[in-house]
Short mmCIF file of C-alpha atoms in Angstrom, two decimals:
data_model
loop_
_atom_site.label_atom_id
_atom_site.label_comp_id
_atom_site.label_asym_id
_atom_site.label_seq_id
_atom_site.Cartn_x
_atom_site.Cartn_y
_atom_site.Cartn_z
CA MET A 7 20.04 57.09 102.56
CA LEU A 8 17.20 54.66 103.15
CA ILE A 9 18.76 53.73 106.47
CA GLY A 10 18.95 57.40 107.42
CA ILE A 11 15.25 57.88 106.59
CA MET A 12 14.27 54.81 108.64
CA GLU A 13 16.29 56.07 111.59
CA ALA A 14 14.64 59.46 111.31
CA VAL A 15 11.17 57.86 111.18
CA GLU A 16 11.99 55.62 114.14
CA HIS A 17 13.26 58.60 116.09
CA HIS A 18 10.13 60.55 115.23
CA ILE A 19 7.90 57.64 116.30
CA LYS A 20 9.72 57.31 119.62
CA LYS A 21 9.41 61.03 120.13
CA GLN A 22 5.70 60.91 119.39
CA LEU A 23 5.23 57.91 121.68
CA GLY A 24 7.08 59.66 124.47
CA LEU A 25 4.99 62.76 123.95
CA GLY A 26 1.83 60.65 123.88
CA VAL A 27 2.76 58.89 127.11
CA LEU A 28 3.50 62.25 128.72
CA ILE A 29 0.23 63.77 127.53
CA GLY A 30 -1.69 60.63 128.52
CA SER A 31 -0.14 60.60 131.98
CA PHE A 32 -0.92 64.27 132.44
CA ALA A 33 -4.50 63.73 131.27
CA LEU A 34 -4.87 60.78 133.64
CA LEU A 35 -3.67 62.91 136.54
CA ILE A 36 -6.20 65.58 135.62
CA VAL A 37 -8.99 62.99 135.44
CA LEU A 38 -7.99 61.50 138.79
CA ALA A 39 -7.78 64.92 140.42
CA LEU A 40 -11.13 65.94 138.96
CA SER A 41 -12.69 62.64 140.08
CA ALA A 42 -11.32 63.06 143.59
CA PHE A 43 -12.67 66.61 143.70
CA LEU A 44 -16.11 65.51 142.52
CA ILE A 45 -16.20 62.57 144.95
CA LEU A 46 -15.18 64.80 147.85
CA ARG A 47 -17.74 67.40 146.90
CA TYR A 48 -20.44 64.76 146.56
CA ARG A 49 -19.60 63.34 149.98
CA ARG A 50 -19.73 66.78 151.57
CA TRP A 51 -23.04 67.44 149.86
CA SER A 52 -24.38 64.06 150.99
CA TYR A 53 -23.21 64.66 154.57
CA LYS A 54 -24.85 68.09 154.64
CA LYS A 55 -28.03 66.59 153.22
CA VAL A 56 -28.08 63.78 155.81
CA ARG A 57 -27.29 66.20 158.60
CA TYR A 58 -30.01 68.57 157.39
CA GLU A 59 -32.53 65.75 157.13
CA VAL A 60 -31.61 64.40 160.56
CA ASN A 61 -31.77 67.82 162.18
CA GLU A 62 -34.94 68.91 160.43
CA GLY A 63 -36.57 65.54 161.03
CA LEU A 64 -35.75 65.60 164.71
CA VAL A 65 -36.93 69.17 165.16
CA GLU A 66 -40.17 68.32 163.38
CA ASP A 67 -40.65 65.05 165.29
CA VAL A 68 -39.75 65.98 168.85
CA SER A 69 -39.19 69.75 168.93
CA LEU A 70 -35.62 69.42 170.16
CA ARG A 71 -33.12 72.21 169.64
CA ALA A 72 -30.21 71.40 167.32
CA PHE A 73 -26.86 72.78 168.52
CA THR A 74 -23.58 73.03 166.68
CA TYR A 75 -20.45 71.78 168.37
CA SER A 76 -19.05 75.31 168.54
CA GLN A 77 -22.21 76.54 170.30
CA LEU A 78 -21.87 73.90 173.01
CA GLU A 79 -18.15 74.56 173.26
CA VAL A 80 -18.96 78.18 174.06
CA ALA A 81 -21.84 77.21 176.39
CA THR A 82 -19.54 74.96 178.43
CA ASN A 83 -16.57 77.35 178.28
CA GLY A 84 -14.55 74.73 176.44
CA PHE A 85 -15.89 71.73 178.35
CA VAL A 86 -14.06 72.76 181.50
CA GLU A 87 -16.38 71.97 184.43
CA GLN A 88 -17.03 68.23 184.59
CA LEU A 89 -20.12 67.16 186.52
CA GLY A 90 -19.58 63.43 186.25
CA ARG A 91 -18.72 60.49 184.08
CA GLY A 92 -20.81 57.42 183.34
CA SER A 93 -20.88 54.40 181.09
CA PHE A 94 -22.21 56.46 178.16
CA GLY A 95 -19.93 59.47 178.38
CA THR A 96 -18.84 62.56 180.28
CA VAL A 97 -21.18 65.31 181.52
CA TYR A 98 -20.20 68.98 181.61
CA LYS A 99 -21.87 72.02 183.13
CA GLY A 100 -22.90 74.82 180.80
CA ALA A 101 -25.23 77.77 180.39
CA LEU A 102 -27.47 79.22 177.67
CA SER A 103 -28.96 82.67 177.08
CA ASN A 104 -26.07 84.66 178.53
CA GLY A 105 -25.76 82.34 181.49
CA GLN A 106 -29.38 82.59 182.57
CA ARG A 107 -30.26 78.94 181.99
CA LYS A 108 -27.94 76.24 183.25
CA ILE A 109 -27.58 73.03 181.28
CA ALA A 110 -25.79 69.70 181.48
CA VAL A 111 -24.03 68.57 178.29
CA LYS A 112 -23.26 64.88 177.85
CA ARG A 113 -20.58 64.01 175.33
CA ILE A 114 -21.28 60.48 174.08
CA ASP A 115 -18.05 58.52 173.92
CA LYS A 116 -19.16 55.49 171.94
CA MET A 117 -21.73 55.39 169.19
CA ALA A 118 -23.38 52.29 167.77
CA ALA A 119 -22.17 51.07 164.39
CA GLU A 120 -25.48 52.09 162.84
CA GLY A 121 -24.33 55.72 163.06
CA ASP A 122 -26.67 58.48 161.94
CA LEU A 123 -29.80 56.37 161.71
CA GLU A 124 -29.29 54.90 165.19
CA PHE A 125 -28.66 58.36 166.63
CA ARG A 126 -31.78 59.71 164.98
CA ASN A 127 -33.91 56.86 166.31
CA GLU A 128 -32.54 57.32 169.82
CA MET A 129 -33.15 61.07 169.74
CA ARG A 130 -36.69 60.57 168.53
CA SER A 131 -37.43 58.07 171.30
CA ILE A 132 -35.80 60.09 174.07
CA GLY A 133 -37.30 63.36 172.85
CA ARG A 134 -40.81 61.98 173.10
CA THR A 135 -40.44 60.98 176.75
CA HIS A 136 -41.88 63.54 179.15
CA HIS A 137 -42.28 62.75 182.83
CA ARG A 138 -41.63 64.69 186.02
CA ASN A 139 -39.29 61.94 187.23
CA LEU A 140 -37.12 61.83 184.09
CA VAL A 141 -34.35 64.31 183.32
CA GLN A 142 -35.58 66.41 180.39
CA LEU A 143 -33.68 66.35 177.10
CA LEU A 144 -33.49 69.90 175.70
CA GLY A 145 -31.46 69.36 172.55
CA TYR A 146 -28.61 67.56 170.83
CA CYS A 147 -25.53 68.04 168.67
CA HIS A 148 -25.04 66.04 165.47
CA ASP A 149 -21.97 67.72 164.05
CA GLY A 150 -19.42 65.62 162.19
CA PRO A 151 -18.14 62.89 164.51
CA ASN A 152 -19.48 64.72 167.58
CA ARG A 153 -22.61 63.46 169.34
CA LEU A 154 -23.73 65.42 172.38
CA LEU A 155 -26.94 65.63 174.38
CA VAL A 156 -28.17 68.72 176.22
CA TYR A 157 -30.17 68.13 179.40
CA GLU A 158 -31.74 70.28 182.09
CA TYR A 159 -29.36 71.02 184.95
CA MET A 160 -30.05 69.36 188.31
CA SER A 161 -28.76 71.54 191.14
CA ASN A 162 -28.47 68.85 193.81
CA GLY A 163 -26.40 66.50 191.67
CA THR A 164 -26.54 62.74 191.81
CA LEU A 165 -28.43 60.63 194.33
CA SER A 166 -25.09 59.19 195.41
CA ASN A 167 -23.76 62.61 196.40
CA TYR A 168 -27.12 63.57 197.92
CA LEU A 169 -27.06 60.52 200.21
CA PHE A 170 -23.40 60.27 201.11
CA LYS A 171 -21.62 63.59 200.53
CA SER A 172 -24.11 66.32 201.43
CA GLN A 173 -23.90 67.82 204.92
CA ILE A 174 -27.66 67.46 205.50
CA LYS A 175 -28.81 63.96 204.61
CA PRO A 176 -32.45 63.27 203.62
CA ASN A 177 -34.67 62.07 206.45
CA TRP A 178 -36.88 58.96 206.43
CA GLU A 179 -39.89 60.63 204.78
CA GLU A 180 -37.70 62.25 202.14
CA ARG A 181 -36.05 58.92 201.36
CA ILE A 182 -39.45 57.29 200.86
CA LYS A 183 -40.42 60.16 198.55
CA ILE A 184 -37.22 59.76 196.52
CA SER A 185 -37.85 56.02 196.18
CA LEU A 186 -41.38 56.66 194.94
CA ASN A 187 -40.10 59.23 192.43
CA ILE A 188 -37.67 56.69 190.97
CA ALA A 189 -40.29 53.94 190.81
CA ARG A 190 -42.72 56.24 188.99
CA GLY A 191 -40.03 57.16 186.47
CA ILE A 192 -39.32 53.48 185.78
CA LEU A 193 -43.04 52.76 185.46
CA TYR A 194 -43.26 55.43 182.76
CA LEU A 195 -40.31 53.95 180.84
CA HIS A 196 -41.65 50.40 181.07
CA GLU A 197 -45.37 50.86 180.50
CA GLU A 198 -46.42 54.39 179.64
CA CYS A 199 -44.08 55.92 177.06
CA GLU A 200 -44.55 55.37 173.32
CA THR A 201 -41.51 53.10 172.96
CA GLN A 202 -40.77 50.78 175.88
CA ILE A 203 -37.35 51.53 177.34
CA ILE A 204 -35.25 49.27 179.54
CA HIS A 205 -32.72 51.46 181.32
CA CYS A 206 -30.11 48.70 181.87
CA ASP A 207 -27.90 50.82 184.15
CA LEU A 208 -30.00 52.11 187.03
CA ASN A 209 -27.76 53.18 189.92
CA PRO A 210 -27.38 56.18 192.29
CA ASN A 211 -25.09 57.98 189.83
CA ASN A 212 -27.77 57.90 187.10
CA ILE A 213 -30.43 59.38 189.37
CA LEU A 214 -30.35 63.16 189.85
CA ILE A 215 -31.99 65.41 192.45
CA ASP A 216 -33.49 68.80 191.58
CA GLU A 217 -33.72 71.85 193.83
CA GLN A 218 -37.06 70.65 195.26
CA GLY A 219 -35.54 67.32 196.28
CA ARG A 220 -37.35 65.44 193.50
CA ALA A 221 -35.54 62.46 192.01
CA LYS A 222 -35.22 62.16 188.23
CA ILE A 223 -33.77 59.30 186.19
CA ALA A 224 -30.99 60.11 183.71
CA ASP A 225 -29.32 58.18 180.87
CA PHE A 226 -32.54 56.42 179.87
CA GLY A 227 -32.84 55.47 176.22
CA LEU A 228 -29.09 55.30 175.67
CA ALA A 229 -29.08 51.53 176.08
CA LYS A 230 -31.10 49.06 174.01
CA LEU A 231 -34.51 50.38 172.91
CA LEU A 232 -37.29 47.83 172.52
CA MET A 233 -39.74 48.15 169.65
CA PRO A 234 -43.45 47.54 170.42
CA ASP A 235 -43.30 43.95 169.14
CA HIS A 236 -40.31 43.04 171.32
CA SER A 237 -40.28 42.23 175.02
CA LYS A 238 -36.81 40.76 175.45
CA THR A 239 -33.29 41.46 174.32
CA VAL A 240 -30.13 39.42 174.56
CA THR A 241 -27.01 41.57 174.58
CA GLY A 242 -23.66 42.06 176.25
CA ILE A 243 -23.50 42.81 179.97
CA ARG A 244 -24.34 46.41 180.75
CA GLY A 245 -24.77 48.25 184.00
CA THR A 246 -22.85 49.00 187.16
CA ARG A 247 -21.33 46.38 189.41
CA GLY A 248 -23.50 45.72 192.44
CA TYR A 249 -26.69 46.78 190.64
CA VAL A 250 -26.71 44.32 187.74
CA ALA A 251 -29.40 41.61 187.74
CA PRO A 252 -28.18 37.96 187.85
CA GLU A 253 -29.60 37.20 184.40
CA TRP A 254 -26.96 39.43 182.80
CA HIS A 255 -24.28 36.96 183.92
CA LYS A 256 -26.30 33.91 182.87
CA ASN A 257 -26.76 35.01 179.25
CA LEU A 258 -30.54 34.99 179.74
CA PRO A 259 -33.05 37.25 177.97
CA ILE A 260 -33.13 40.71 179.54
CA THR A 261 -36.58 42.05 180.36
CA VAL A 262 -37.96 44.95 182.38
CA LYS A 263 -37.41 42.78 185.47
CA ALA A 264 -33.67 43.56 185.18
CA ASP A 265 -34.53 47.18 185.96
CA VAL A 266 -36.71 46.02 188.86
CA TYR A 267 -33.69 44.22 190.33
CA SER A 268 -31.51 47.32 189.96
CA PHE A 269 -34.25 49.41 191.54
CA GLY A 270 -34.38 46.97 194.46
CA VAL A 271 -30.69 47.52 195.19
CA VAL A 272 -31.03 51.30 194.79
CA PHE A 273 -34.09 51.19 197.04
CA LEU A 274 -32.19 49.41 199.84
CA VAL A 275 -29.31 51.88 199.42
CA ILE A 276 -31.77 54.75 199.91
CA ILE A 277 -33.57 53.19 202.87
CA CYS A 278 -30.39 52.21 204.70
CA CYS A 279 -28.55 55.36 203.55
CA ARG A 280 -25.51 53.19 202.81
CA ARG A 281 -23.57 52.22 199.71
CA SER A 282 -24.22 48.86 198.05
CA PHE A 283 -20.67 47.84 198.96
CA ASP A 284 -18.60 49.23 201.81
CA SER A 285 -15.14 47.74 202.28
CA ASN A 286 -14.82 49.53 205.63
CA ALA A 287 -17.96 47.97 207.09
CA PRO A 288 -17.73 45.30 209.83
CA GLU A 289 -17.50 41.66 208.84
CA GLY A 290 -20.75 40.43 207.31
CA GLU A 291 -21.96 43.95 206.48
CA ALA A 292 -19.81 44.82 203.46
CA VAL A 293 -22.38 43.74 200.84
CA LEU A 294 -25.59 45.63 201.59
CA VAL A 295 -28.10 43.18 200.10
CA ASP A 296 -26.58 40.27 202.05
CA TRP A 297 -26.57 42.28 205.28
CA VAL A 298 -30.20 43.32 204.79
CA TYR A 299 -31.25 39.73 204.23
CA ASP A 300 -29.37 38.53 207.32
CA CYS A 301 -30.92 41.26 209.50
CA PHE A 302 -34.36 40.43 208.14
CA LYS A 303 -33.96 36.73 208.96
CA THR A 304 -32.76 37.47 212.51
CA ASN A 305 -35.41 40.16 213.09
CA GLU A 306 -32.78 42.88 213.56
CA ILE A 307 -33.87 45.31 210.86
CA SER A 308 -33.55 48.31 213.19
CA LYS A 309 -29.76 48.04 212.69
CA LEU A 310 -30.20 48.89 209.01
CA VAL A 311 -31.24 52.54 209.37
CA PRO A 312 -29.31 55.44 210.92
CA GLU A 313 -32.33 56.82 212.80
CA GLU A 314 -35.38 55.63 214.71
CA VAL A 315 -38.29 54.92 212.38
CA ASP A 316 -41.60 53.12 212.58
CA GLN A 317 -40.66 49.44 212.64
CA GLN A 318 -43.78 48.35 210.80
CA SER A 319 -43.04 50.74 207.94
CA LEU A 320 -39.39 49.71 207.90
CA GLU A 321 -40.31 46.03 207.70
CA MET A 322 -42.62 46.66 204.76
CA MET A 323 -39.88 48.63 203.00
CA ILE A 324 -37.34 45.86 203.52
CA ARG A 325 -39.81 43.27 202.23
CA ILE A 326 -40.36 45.30 199.07
CA GLY A 327 -36.62 45.67 198.51
CA LEU A 328 -35.94 41.96 199.00
CA TRP A 329 -38.85 41.10 196.72
CA CYS A 330 -37.36 43.23 193.94
CA ILE A 331 -33.98 41.45 194.12
CA GLU A 332 -35.30 37.90 193.85
CA GLU A 333 -32.93 35.63 191.91
CA ASP A 334 -35.69 34.53 189.52
CA PRO A 335 -36.88 37.44 187.32
CA ALA A 336 -40.40 36.01 187.23
CA ALA A 337 -40.57 36.18 191.03
CA ARG A 338 -39.92 39.93 191.08
CA PRO A 339 -42.90 42.29 191.18
CA PRO A 340 -43.86 44.46 188.22
CA ILE A 341 -42.80 48.05 188.82
CA LYS A 342 -46.45 49.12 188.88
CA LYS A 343 -47.01 46.98 191.97
CA VAL A 344 -43.95 48.59 193.58
CA VAL A 345 -45.33 52.07 192.88
CA GLN A 346 -48.65 51.16 194.48
CA MET A 347 -46.97 49.84 197.62
CA LEU A 348 -44.71 52.88 197.94
CA GLU A 349 -47.71 55.16 197.54
CA VAL A 350 -49.10 53.50 200.65
CA LEU A 351 -45.85 53.96 202.55
CA SER A 352 -45.62 57.62 201.56
CA LEU A 353 -48.68 58.38 203.70
CA SER A 354 -48.32 59.72 207.23
CA SER A 355 -47.47 57.26 209.99
CA ASN A 356 -50.95 57.56 211.53
CA SER A 357 -52.58 56.79 208.21
CA ILE A 358 -50.29 53.80 207.76
CA PHE A 359 -51.13 52.54 211.23
CA ASP A 360 -54.88 52.81 210.56
CA MET A 361 -54.50 51.19 207.16
CA VAL A 362 -52.36 48.32 208.46
CA SER A 363 -54.73 47.69 211.35
CA THR A 364 -57.62 47.58 208.91
CA ALA A 365 -55.72 45.27 206.59
CA VAL A 366 -54.81 42.87 209.40
CA GLU A 367 -58.40 42.67 210.55
CA ALA A 368 -59.61 42.24 207.00
CA PHE A 369 -57.04 39.55 206.33
CA VAL A 370 -58.15 37.50 209.34
CA ARG A 371 -61.76 37.73 208.27
CA TRP A 372 -60.77 36.88 204.69
CA VAL A 373 -59.02 33.69 205.80
CA LEU A 374 -62.00 32.61 207.92
CA THR A 375 -64.42 33.39 205.12
CA LYS A 376 -62.33 31.58 202.53
CA ARG A 377 -62.31 28.43 204.64
CA SER A 378 -66.07 28.43 204.99
CA ARG A 379 -67.63 29.96 201.89
CA GLY A 380 -64.89 30.69 199.39
CA ARG A 381 -64.05 34.20 198.21
CA PRO A 382 -64.93 36.95 200.74
CA SER A 383 -67.53 39.56 199.99
CA SER A 384 -66.59 43.21 199.61
CA LYS A 385 -67.81 44.06 203.12
CA TRP A 386 -65.04 41.86 204.54
CA ILE A 387 -62.36 43.56 202.44
CA CYS A 388 -62.94 47.08 203.76
CA LEU A 389 -63.78 47.39 207.44
CA HIS A 390 -62.67 50.96 208.09
CA ARG A 391 -65.52 53.20 209.19
CA THR A 392 -64.29 56.02 206.95
CA CYS A 393 -63.91 53.73 203.97
CA SER A 394 -62.49 54.98 200.68
CA SER A 395 -62.20 53.47 197.24
CA LYS A 396 -58.52 52.77 197.91
CA CYS A 397 -59.11 50.41 200.83
CA SER A 398 -59.51 47.27 198.74
CA ARG A 399 -56.34 48.10 196.82
CA TYR A 400 -54.44 48.69 200.06
CA PHE A 401 -55.69 45.41 201.44
CA ALA A 402 -54.62 43.55 198.32
CA MET A 403 -51.13 45.03 198.53
CA TYR A 404 -50.78 44.32 202.24
CA ASN A 405 -52.04 40.78 201.69
CA PHE A 406 -49.50 40.21 198.92
CA ILE A 407 -46.59 41.45 201.02
CA TYR A 408 -47.35 39.47 204.14
CA LEU A 409 -48.37 36.12 202.66
#
């Protein structure tokens, strides 16, 4: 009988243990499910909070419009019409306000590891840049994994298409104007905007032309942004082949002079109305910068342009371009100096002739005066009878180019 009782107790204990294990397992599953639900809900709440803070902060900081992904999907008709593709992503054509305002939507392919904070900083920096020679940022999309930028639409497309694919190519004066537009845009990025920006990928496909023929720089601020207390950055090679400064390949610090080099190549492309590399060109002319240098050395610069232009103006343009692509970054001019020189060249041919004649005469007198008495007086610097306050600046620029 005692054995029967012990067996009954043992059976009861096993039954209770089995029931306890079952209940415990069920309770554990409930706890795990509840925990997963709470974690998921917390993450969604955190994401919405971050997204709200990013969007509200950006709107408050730079007055940019925040778009949802679905809004831009509708605006671009499902991202159908592709305008181009660059190192930062693909650009699509779209329209807002029932098709009344055309836009360009850039879908960013690769985001930095910093994620939301990096995106917010970039948007703040780009949104605060306002210049007539920069493509205007209208808004952005920060929706889940999607990062898109909304820009003004440029009807004449890229500089590359404007130079090489349009039926009516820009004339000499228009090409000088385009070059000056680009230089002014770079000057703003380097010296005038709140946060100094090195473009790092300046090339004809990142320069757009509006309906008035004005050039505007695109894709600025999507590369490395420099804080006010930084002047150099060492990073992986960026940019487009043929336009990249030599220091990128030498693992040297990258400064604003890298953009000056890229501008120099773009500048020669514009002046000569020819691509930086043409595999179909005759022997010795395939690489544009090499061909320009050879023609300059042999005094055959007239071969570089497709039309007849003032040779004196052409020579000055070629000198500026070659100066910008010096091997040593320190030997390249600051972009402000380039802007000043191009402002001179943008004048009419008669004005240039008068100015150059004045500068030559002033330079001769300056040399003679320097040999005898040291630094020339102001009356030797400006000899034009209808003198203006710009004469001394023009002389200084001419003197710098021709020494």
